[in-house]
PDB file of C-alpha atoms in Angstrom:
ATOM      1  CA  UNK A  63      38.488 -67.434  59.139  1.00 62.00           C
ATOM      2  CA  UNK A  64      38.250 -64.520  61.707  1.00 68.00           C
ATOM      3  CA  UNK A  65      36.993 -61.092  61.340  1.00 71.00           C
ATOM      4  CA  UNK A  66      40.074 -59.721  60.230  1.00 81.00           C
ATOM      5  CA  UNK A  67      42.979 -60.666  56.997  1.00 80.00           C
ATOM      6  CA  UNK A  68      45.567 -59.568  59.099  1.00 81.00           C
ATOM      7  CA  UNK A  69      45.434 -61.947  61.391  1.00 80.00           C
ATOM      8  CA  UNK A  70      43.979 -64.870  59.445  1.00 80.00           C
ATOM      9  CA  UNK A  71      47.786 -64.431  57.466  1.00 78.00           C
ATOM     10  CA  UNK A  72      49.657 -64.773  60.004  1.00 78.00           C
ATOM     11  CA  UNK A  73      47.473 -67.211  61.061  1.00 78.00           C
ATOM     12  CA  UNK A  74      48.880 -68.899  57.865  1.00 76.00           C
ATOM     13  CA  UNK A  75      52.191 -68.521  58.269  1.00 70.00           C
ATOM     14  CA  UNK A  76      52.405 -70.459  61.780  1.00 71.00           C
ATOM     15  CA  UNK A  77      50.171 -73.192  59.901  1.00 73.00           C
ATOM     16  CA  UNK A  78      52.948 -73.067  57.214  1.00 66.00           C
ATOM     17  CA  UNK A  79      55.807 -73.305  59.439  1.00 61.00           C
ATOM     18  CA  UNK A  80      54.459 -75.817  61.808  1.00 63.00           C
ATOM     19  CA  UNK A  81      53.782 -78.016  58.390  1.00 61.00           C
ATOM     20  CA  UNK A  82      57.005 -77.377  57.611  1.00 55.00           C
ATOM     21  CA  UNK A  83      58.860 -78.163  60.776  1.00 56.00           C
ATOM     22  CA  UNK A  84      56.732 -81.871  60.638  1.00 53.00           C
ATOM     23  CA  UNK A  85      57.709 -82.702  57.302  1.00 53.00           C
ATOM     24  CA  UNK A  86      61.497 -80.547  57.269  1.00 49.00           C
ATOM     25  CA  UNK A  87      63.154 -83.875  56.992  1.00 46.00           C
ATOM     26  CA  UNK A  88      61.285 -85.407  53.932  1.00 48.00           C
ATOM     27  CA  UNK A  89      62.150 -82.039  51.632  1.00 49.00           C
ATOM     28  CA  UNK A  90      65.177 -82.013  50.033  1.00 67.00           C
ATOM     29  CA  UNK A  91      69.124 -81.179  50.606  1.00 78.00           C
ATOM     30  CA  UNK A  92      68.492 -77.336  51.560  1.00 82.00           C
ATOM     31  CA  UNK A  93      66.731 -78.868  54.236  1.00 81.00           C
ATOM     32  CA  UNK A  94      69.426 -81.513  55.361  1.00 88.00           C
ATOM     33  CA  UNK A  95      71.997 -78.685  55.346  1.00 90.00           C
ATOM     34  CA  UNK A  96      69.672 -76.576  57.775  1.00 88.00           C
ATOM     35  CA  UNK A  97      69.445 -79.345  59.891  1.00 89.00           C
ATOM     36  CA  UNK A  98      72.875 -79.753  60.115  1.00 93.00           C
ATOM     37  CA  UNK A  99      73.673 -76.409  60.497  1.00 92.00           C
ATOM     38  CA  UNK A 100      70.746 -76.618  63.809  1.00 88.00           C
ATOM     39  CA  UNK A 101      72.651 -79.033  65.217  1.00 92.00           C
ATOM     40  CA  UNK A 102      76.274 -77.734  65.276  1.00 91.00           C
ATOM     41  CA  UNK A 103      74.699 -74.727  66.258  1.00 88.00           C
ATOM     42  CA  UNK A 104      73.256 -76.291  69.311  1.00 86.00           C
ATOM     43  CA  UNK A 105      76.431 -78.481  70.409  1.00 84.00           C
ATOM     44  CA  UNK A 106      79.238 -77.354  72.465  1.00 76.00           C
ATOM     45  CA  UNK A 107      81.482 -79.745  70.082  1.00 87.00           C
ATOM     46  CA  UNK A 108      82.697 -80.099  67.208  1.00 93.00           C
ATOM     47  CA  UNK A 109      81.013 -83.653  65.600  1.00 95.00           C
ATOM     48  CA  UNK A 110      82.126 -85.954  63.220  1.00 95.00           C
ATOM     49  CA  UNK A 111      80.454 -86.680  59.706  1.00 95.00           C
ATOM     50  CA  UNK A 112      78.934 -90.293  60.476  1.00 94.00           C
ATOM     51  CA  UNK A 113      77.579 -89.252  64.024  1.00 94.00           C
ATOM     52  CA  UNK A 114      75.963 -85.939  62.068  1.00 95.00           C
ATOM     53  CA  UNK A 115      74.603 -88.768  59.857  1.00 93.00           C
ATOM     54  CA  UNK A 116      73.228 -90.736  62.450  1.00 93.00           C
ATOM     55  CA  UNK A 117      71.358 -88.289  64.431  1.00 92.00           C
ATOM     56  CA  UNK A 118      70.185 -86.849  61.665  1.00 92.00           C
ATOM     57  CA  UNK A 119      68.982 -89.723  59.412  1.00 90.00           C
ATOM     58  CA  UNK A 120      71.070 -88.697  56.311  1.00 90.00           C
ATOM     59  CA  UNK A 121      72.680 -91.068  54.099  1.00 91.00           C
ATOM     60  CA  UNK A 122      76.626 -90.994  55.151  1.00 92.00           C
ATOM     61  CA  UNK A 123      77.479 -89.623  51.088  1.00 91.00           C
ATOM     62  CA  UNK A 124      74.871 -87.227  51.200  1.00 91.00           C
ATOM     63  CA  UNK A 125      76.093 -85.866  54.632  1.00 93.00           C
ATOM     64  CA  UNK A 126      79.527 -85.316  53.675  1.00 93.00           C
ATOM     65  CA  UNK A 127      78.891 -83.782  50.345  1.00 92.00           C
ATOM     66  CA  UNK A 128      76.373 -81.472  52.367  1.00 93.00           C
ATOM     67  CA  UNK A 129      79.303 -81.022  54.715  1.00 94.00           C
ATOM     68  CA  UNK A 130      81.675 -80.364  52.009  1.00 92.00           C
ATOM     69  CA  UNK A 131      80.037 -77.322  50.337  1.00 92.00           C
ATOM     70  CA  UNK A 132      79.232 -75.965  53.770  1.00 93.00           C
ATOM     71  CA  UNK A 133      82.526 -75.520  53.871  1.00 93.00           C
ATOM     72  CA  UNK A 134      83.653 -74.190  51.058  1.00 91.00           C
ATOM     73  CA  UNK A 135      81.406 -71.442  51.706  1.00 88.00           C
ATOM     74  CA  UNK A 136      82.806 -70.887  55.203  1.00 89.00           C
ATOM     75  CA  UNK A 137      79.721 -71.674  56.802  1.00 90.00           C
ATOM     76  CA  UNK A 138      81.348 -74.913  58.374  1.00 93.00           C
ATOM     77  CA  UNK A 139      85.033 -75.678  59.541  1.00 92.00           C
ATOM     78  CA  UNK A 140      86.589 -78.876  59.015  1.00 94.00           C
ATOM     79  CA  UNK A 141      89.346 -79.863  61.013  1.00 92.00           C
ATOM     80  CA  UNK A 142      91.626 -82.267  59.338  1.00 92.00           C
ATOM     81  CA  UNK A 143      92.918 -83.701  62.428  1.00 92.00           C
ATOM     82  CA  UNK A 144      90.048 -84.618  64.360  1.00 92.00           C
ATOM     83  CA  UNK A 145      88.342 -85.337  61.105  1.00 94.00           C
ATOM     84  CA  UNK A 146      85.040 -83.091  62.639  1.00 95.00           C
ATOM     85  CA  UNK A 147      83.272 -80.260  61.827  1.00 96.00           C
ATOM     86  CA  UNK A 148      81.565 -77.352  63.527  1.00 93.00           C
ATOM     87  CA  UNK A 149      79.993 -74.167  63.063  1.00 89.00           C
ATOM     88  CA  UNK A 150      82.386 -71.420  61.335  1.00 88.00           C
ATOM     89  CA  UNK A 151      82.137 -67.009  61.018  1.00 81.00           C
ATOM     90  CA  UNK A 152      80.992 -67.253  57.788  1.00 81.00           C
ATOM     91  CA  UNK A 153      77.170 -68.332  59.544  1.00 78.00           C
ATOM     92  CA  UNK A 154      77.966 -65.382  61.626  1.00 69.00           C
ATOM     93  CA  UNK A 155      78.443 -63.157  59.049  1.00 68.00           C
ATOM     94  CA  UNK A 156      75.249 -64.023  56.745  1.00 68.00           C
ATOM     95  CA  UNK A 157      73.214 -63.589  59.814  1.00 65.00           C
ATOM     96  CA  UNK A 158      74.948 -60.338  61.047  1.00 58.00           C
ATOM     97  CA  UNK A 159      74.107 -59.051  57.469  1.00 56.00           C
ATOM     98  CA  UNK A 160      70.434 -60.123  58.051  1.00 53.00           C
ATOM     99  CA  UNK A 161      69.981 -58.799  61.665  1.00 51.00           C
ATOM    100  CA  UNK A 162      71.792 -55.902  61.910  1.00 51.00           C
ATOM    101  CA  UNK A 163      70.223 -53.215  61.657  1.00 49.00           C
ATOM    102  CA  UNK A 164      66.608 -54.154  61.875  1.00 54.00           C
ATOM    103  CA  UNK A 165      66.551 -58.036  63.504  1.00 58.00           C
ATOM    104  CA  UNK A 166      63.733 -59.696  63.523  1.00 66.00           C
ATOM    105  CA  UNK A 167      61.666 -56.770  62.782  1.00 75.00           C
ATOM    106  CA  UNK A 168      62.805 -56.813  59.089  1.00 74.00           C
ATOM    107  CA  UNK A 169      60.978 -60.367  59.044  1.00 73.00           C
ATOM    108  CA  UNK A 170      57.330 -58.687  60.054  1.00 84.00           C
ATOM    109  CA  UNK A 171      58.325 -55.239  58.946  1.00 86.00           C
ATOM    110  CA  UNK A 172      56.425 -55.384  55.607  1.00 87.00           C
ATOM    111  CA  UNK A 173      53.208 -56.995  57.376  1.00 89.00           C
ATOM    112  CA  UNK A 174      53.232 -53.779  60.400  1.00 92.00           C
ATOM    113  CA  UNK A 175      53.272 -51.309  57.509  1.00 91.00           C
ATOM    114  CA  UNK A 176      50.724 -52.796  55.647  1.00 91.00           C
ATOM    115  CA  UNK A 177      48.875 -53.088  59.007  1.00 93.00           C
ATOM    116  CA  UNK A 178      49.507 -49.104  60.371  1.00 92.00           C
ATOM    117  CA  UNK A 179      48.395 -48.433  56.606  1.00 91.00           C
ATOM    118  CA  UNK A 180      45.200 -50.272  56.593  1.00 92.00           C
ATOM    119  CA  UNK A 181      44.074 -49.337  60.188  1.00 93.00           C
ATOM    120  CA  UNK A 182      45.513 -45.460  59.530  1.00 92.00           C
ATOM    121  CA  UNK A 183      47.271 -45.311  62.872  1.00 93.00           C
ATOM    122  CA  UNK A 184      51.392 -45.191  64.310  1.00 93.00           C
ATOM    123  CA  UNK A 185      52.648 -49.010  65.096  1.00 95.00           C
ATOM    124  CA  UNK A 186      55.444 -48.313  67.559  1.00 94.00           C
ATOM    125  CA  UNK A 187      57.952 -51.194  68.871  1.00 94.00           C
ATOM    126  CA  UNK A 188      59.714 -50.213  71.973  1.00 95.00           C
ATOM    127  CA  UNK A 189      62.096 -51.859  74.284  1.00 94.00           C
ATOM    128  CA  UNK A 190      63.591 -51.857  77.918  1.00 94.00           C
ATOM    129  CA  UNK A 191      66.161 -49.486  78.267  1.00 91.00           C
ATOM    130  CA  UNK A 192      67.018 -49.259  82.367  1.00 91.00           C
ATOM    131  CA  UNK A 193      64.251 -47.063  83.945  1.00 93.00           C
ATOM    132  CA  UNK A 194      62.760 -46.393  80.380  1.00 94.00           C
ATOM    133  CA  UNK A 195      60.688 -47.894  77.451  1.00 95.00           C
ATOM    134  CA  UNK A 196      62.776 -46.577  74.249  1.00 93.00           C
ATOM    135  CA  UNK A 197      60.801 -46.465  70.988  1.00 92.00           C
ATOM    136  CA  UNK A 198      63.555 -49.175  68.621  1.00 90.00           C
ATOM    137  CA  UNK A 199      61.328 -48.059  65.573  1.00 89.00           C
ATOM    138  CA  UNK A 200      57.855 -47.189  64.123  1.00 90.00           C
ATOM    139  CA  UNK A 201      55.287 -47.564  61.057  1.00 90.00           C
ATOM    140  CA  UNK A 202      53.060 -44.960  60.615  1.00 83.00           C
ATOM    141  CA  UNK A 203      50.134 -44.723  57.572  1.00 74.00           C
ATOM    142  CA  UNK A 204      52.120 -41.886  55.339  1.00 69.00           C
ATOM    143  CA  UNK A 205      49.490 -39.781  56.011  1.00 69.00           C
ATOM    144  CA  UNK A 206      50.187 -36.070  55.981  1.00 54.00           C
ATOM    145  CA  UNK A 207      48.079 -36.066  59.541  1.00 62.00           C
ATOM    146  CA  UNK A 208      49.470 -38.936  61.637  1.00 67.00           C
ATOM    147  CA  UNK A 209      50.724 -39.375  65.390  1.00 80.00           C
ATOM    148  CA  UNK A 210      55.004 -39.292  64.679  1.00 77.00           C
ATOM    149  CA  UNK A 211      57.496 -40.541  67.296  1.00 83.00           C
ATOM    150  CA  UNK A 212      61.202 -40.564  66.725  1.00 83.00           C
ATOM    151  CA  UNK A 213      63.363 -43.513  67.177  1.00 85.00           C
ATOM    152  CA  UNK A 214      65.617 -44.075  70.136  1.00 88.00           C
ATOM    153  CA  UNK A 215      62.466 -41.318  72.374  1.00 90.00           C
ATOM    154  CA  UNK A 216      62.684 -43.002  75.519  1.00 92.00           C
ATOM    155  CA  UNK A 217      59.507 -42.536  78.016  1.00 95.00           C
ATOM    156  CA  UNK A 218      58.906 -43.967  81.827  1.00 96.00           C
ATOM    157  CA  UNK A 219      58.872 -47.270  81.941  1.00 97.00           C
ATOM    158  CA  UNK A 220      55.269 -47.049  82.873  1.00 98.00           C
ATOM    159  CA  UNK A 221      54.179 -44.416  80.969  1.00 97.00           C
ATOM    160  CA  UNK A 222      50.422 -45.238  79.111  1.00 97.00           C
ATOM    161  CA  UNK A 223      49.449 -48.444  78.249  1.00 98.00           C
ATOM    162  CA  UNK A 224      52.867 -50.154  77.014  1.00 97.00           C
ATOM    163  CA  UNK A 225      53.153 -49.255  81.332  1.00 98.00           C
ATOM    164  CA  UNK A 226      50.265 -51.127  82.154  1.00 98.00           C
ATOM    165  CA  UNK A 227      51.531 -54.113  80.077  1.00 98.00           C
ATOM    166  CA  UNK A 228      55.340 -53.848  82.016  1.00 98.00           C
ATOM    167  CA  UNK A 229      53.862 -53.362  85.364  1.00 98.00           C
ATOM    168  CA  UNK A 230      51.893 -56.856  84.402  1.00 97.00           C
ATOM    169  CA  UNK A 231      54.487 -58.939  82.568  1.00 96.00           C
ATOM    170  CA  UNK A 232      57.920 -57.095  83.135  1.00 96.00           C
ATOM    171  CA  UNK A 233      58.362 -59.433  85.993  1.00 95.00           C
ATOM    172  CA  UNK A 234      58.745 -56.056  88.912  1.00 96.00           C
ATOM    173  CA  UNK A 235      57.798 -56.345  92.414  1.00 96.00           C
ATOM    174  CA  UNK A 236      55.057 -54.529  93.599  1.00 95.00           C
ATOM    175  CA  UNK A 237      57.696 -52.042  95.253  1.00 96.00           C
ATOM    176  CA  UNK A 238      59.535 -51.380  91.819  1.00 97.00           C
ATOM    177  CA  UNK A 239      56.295 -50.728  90.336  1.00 98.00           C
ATOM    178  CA  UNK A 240      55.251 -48.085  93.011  1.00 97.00           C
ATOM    179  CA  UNK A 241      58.569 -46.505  92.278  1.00 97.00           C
ATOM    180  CA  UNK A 242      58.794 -46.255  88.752  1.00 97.00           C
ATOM    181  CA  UNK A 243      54.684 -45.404  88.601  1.00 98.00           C
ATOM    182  CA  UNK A 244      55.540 -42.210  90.830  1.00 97.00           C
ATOM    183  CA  UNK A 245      58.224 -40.964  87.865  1.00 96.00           C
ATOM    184  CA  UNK A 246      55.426 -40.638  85.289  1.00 97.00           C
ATOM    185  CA  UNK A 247      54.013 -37.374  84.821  1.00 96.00           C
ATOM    186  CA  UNK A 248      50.016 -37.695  82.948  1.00 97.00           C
ATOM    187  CA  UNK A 249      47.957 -35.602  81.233  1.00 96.00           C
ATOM    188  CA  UNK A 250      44.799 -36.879  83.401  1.00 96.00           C
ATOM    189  CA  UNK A 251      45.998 -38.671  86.015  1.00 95.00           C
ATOM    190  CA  UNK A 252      45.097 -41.740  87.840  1.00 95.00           C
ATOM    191  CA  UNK A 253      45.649 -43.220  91.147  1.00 97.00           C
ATOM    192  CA  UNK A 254      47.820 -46.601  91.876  1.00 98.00           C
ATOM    193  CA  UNK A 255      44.714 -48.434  92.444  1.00 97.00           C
ATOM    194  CA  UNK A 256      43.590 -47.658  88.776  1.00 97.00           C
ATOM    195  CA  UNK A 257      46.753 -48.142  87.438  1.00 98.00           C
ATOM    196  CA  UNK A 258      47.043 -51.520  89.055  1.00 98.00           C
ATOM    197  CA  UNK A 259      43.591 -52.803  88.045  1.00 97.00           C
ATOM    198  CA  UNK A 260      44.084 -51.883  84.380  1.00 97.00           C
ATOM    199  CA  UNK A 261      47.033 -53.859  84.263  1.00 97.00           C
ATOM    200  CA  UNK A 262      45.348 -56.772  85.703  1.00 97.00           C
ATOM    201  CA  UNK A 263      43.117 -56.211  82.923  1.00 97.00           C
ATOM    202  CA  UNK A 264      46.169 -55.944  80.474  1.00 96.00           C
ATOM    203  CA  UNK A 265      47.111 -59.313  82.044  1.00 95.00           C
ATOM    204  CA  UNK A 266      43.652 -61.533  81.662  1.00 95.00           C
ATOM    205  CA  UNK A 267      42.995 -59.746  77.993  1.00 94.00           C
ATOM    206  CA  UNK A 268      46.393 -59.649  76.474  1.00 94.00           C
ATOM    207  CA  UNK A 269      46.468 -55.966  75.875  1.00 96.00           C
ATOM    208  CA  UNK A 270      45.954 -52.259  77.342  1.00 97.00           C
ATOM    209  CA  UNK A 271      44.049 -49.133  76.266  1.00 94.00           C
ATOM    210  CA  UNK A 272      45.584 -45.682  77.243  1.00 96.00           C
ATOM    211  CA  UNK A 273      42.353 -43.142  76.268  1.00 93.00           C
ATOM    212  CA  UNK A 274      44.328 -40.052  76.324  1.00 93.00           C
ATOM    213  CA  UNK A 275      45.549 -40.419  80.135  1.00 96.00           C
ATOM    214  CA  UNK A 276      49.324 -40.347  79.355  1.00 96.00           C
ATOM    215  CA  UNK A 277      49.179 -38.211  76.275  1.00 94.00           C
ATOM    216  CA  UNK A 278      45.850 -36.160  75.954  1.00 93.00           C
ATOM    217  CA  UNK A 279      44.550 -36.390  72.340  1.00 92.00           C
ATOM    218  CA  UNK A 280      46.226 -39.822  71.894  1.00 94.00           C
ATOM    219  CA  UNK A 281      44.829 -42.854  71.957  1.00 95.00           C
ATOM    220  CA  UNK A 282      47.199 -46.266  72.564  1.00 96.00           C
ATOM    221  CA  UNK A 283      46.537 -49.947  72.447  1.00 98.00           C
ATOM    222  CA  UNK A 284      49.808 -51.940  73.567  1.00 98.00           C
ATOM    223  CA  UNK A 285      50.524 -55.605  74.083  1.00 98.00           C
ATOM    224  CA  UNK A 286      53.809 -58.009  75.265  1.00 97.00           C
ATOM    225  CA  UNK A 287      56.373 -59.022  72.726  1.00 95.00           C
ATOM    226  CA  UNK A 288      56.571 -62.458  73.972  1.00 92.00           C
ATOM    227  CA  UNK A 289      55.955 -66.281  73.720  1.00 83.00           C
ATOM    228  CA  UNK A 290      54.053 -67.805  76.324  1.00 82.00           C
ATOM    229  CA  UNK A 291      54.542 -66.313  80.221  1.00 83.00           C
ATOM    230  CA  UNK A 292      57.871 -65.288  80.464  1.00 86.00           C
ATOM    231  CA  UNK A 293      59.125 -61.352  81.498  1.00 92.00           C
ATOM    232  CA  UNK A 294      58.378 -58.869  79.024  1.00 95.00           C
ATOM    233  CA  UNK A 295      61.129 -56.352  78.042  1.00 95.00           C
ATOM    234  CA  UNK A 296      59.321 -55.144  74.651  1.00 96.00           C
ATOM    235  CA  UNK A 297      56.084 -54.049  73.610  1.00 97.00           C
ATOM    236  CA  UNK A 298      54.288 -53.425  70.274  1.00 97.00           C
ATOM    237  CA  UNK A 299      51.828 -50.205  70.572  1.00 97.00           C
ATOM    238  CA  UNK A 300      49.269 -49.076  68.145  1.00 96.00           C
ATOM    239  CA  UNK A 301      48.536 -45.319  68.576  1.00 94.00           C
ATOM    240  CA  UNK A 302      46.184 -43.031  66.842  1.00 92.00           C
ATOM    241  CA  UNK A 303      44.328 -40.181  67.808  1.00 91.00           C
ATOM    242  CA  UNK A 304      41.400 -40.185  70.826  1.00 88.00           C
ATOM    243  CA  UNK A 305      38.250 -40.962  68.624  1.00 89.00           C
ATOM    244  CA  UNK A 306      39.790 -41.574  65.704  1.00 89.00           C
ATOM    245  CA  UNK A 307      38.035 -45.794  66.124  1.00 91.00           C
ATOM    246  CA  UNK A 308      35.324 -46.864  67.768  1.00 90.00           C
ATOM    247  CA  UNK A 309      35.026 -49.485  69.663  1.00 88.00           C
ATOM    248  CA  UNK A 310      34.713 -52.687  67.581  1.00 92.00           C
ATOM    249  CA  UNK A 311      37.287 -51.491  65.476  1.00 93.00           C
ATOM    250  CA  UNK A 312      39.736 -50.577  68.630  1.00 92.00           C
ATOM    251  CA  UNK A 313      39.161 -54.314  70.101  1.00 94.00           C
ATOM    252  CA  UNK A 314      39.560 -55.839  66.178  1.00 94.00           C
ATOM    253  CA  UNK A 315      43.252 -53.426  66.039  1.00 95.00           C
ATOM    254  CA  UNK A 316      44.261 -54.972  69.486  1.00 95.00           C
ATOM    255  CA  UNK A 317      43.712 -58.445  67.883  1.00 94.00           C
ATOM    256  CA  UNK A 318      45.727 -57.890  65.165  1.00 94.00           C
ATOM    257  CA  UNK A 319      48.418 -56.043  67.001  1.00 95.00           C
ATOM    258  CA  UNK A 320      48.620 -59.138  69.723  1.00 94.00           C
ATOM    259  CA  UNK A 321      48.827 -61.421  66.434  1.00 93.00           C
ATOM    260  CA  UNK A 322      51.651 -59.274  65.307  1.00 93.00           C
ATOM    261  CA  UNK A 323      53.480 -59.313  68.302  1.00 94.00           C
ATOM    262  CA  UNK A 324      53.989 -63.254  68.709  1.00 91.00           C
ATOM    263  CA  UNK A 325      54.878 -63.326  65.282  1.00 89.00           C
ATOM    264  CA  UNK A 326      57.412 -60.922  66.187  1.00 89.00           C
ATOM    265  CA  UNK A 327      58.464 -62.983  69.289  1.00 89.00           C
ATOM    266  CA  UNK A 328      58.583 -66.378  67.495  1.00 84.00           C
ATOM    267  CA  UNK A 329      61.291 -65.118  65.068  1.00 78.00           C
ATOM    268  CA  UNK A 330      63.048 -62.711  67.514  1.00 77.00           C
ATOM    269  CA  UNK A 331      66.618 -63.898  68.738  1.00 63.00           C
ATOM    270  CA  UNK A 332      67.343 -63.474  72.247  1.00 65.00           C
ATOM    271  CA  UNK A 333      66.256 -59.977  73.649  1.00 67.00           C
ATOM    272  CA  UNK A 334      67.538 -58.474  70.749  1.00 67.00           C
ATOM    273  CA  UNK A 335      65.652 -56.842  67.259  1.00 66.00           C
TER     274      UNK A 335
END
């Protein structure tokens, strides 16, 4: 148990899905037919019933009847010819009518608002857009006094402390990031040096503070969207007003927002939301 509910859910919910994912096979049908579906996702060819059967442990008359009512609900084609099946549109379209609009954010959405509700600040999740950091959406706390951003703003790509976390994990040379640090225009500003060293700090800690240096008034905390060390291209923010936390409660906030974001990244597809 950690300081915080927040994060000892989500904590949960990787517990639930790794127990899951070690017992998937010793469930039940639903299960069989996701595996199945995993697997033609993942080969280049089409596969026959028994070999489907084989990798997968399933007993050959449980396969094809699995295999059968895949396809009549166009989730799986069966050609008659080569007697094999593989994946068909109608997986596309149940997922398209999951993902679009919202992707993986409509998985976590409900958890951010409860979180921007709680902690009364603006959760903001913005994404690479060329030369820019473009806010895809936001949760704020309802409140009639609250820090609002409009989706689709786009800001420097270095701008605050979603920049600090880019200039450490957005995988740019130490040229780019001169460049692209020289386009941002602060409220307080700070030299290169500074800049650099707090996202060094971003690096070793997980997440940045912005104290009102970008935006004066506004506070930020921001952290990668991403599993394990790969390039960032996103970044979850929490922003609230300078003063509006203290300090405990700032460093408990990044802790939850750096739990939220690899929850984020563990059900995000590709480098799409």
């Amino acid at each position: 148990m950690t300081d915080s509910p927040l994060i000892d859910q989500i904590e949960s919910i990787f517990e639930a899905v790794a127990d899951l994912d070690a017992d998937r096979k010793h469930i039940n049908a639903v299960v069989a037919a996701a595996n199945i579906i995993e697997v033609l996702c993942a080969t280049k060819t089409p596969m026959r019933m028994t070999a489907l059967s084989r990798e997968l442990d399933i007993a050959p008359s449980s396969c094809f009847n699995i295999l059968r009512t895949l396809t009549q609900e166009g989730i799986v084609r069966f050609d008659r010819k080569g007697k094999t099946y593989a994946i068909d549109l109608g997986l596309v379209a149940i997922a398209r009518s999951y993902l679009n609009p919202g992707g993986s954010l409509r998985v976590v959405g409900p958890l951010i608002e409860e979180f921007a509700r709680q902690r009364e600040i603006t959760v903001v999740v913005w994404k690479r857009t060329g030369h820019h950091m473009m806010v895809v959406t936001y949760f704020d706390n309802g409140s009639a006094v609250r820090v609002h951003i409009e989706p689709g703003a786009r800001f420097p790509l270095l701008a605050g402390a979603m920049g600090r976390v880019m200039a450490a994990r957005g995988g740019l040379s130490t040229r780019e990031i001169k460049q692209y640090f020289a386009r941002v225009k602060w409220d307080k500003p700070i030299s290169f040096d500074e800049f650099i060293a707090d996202a060094e700090a971003a690096r070793e800690r997980g997440y940045s503070y912005d104290s009102g240096m970008f935006n004066s008034g506004i506070q930020t905390i921001s952290t990668a969207i991403a599993q394990g060390d790969e390039d960032v291209d996103a970044v979850l923010s929490a922003t609230m007003f300078a003063g509006q936390h203290d300090r405990k409660t700032a460093e408990i906030i990044a802790s939850e927002l750096g739990h939220l974001a690899k929850l984020i990244a563990s059900v995000r597809i590709g480098r799409s939301f």
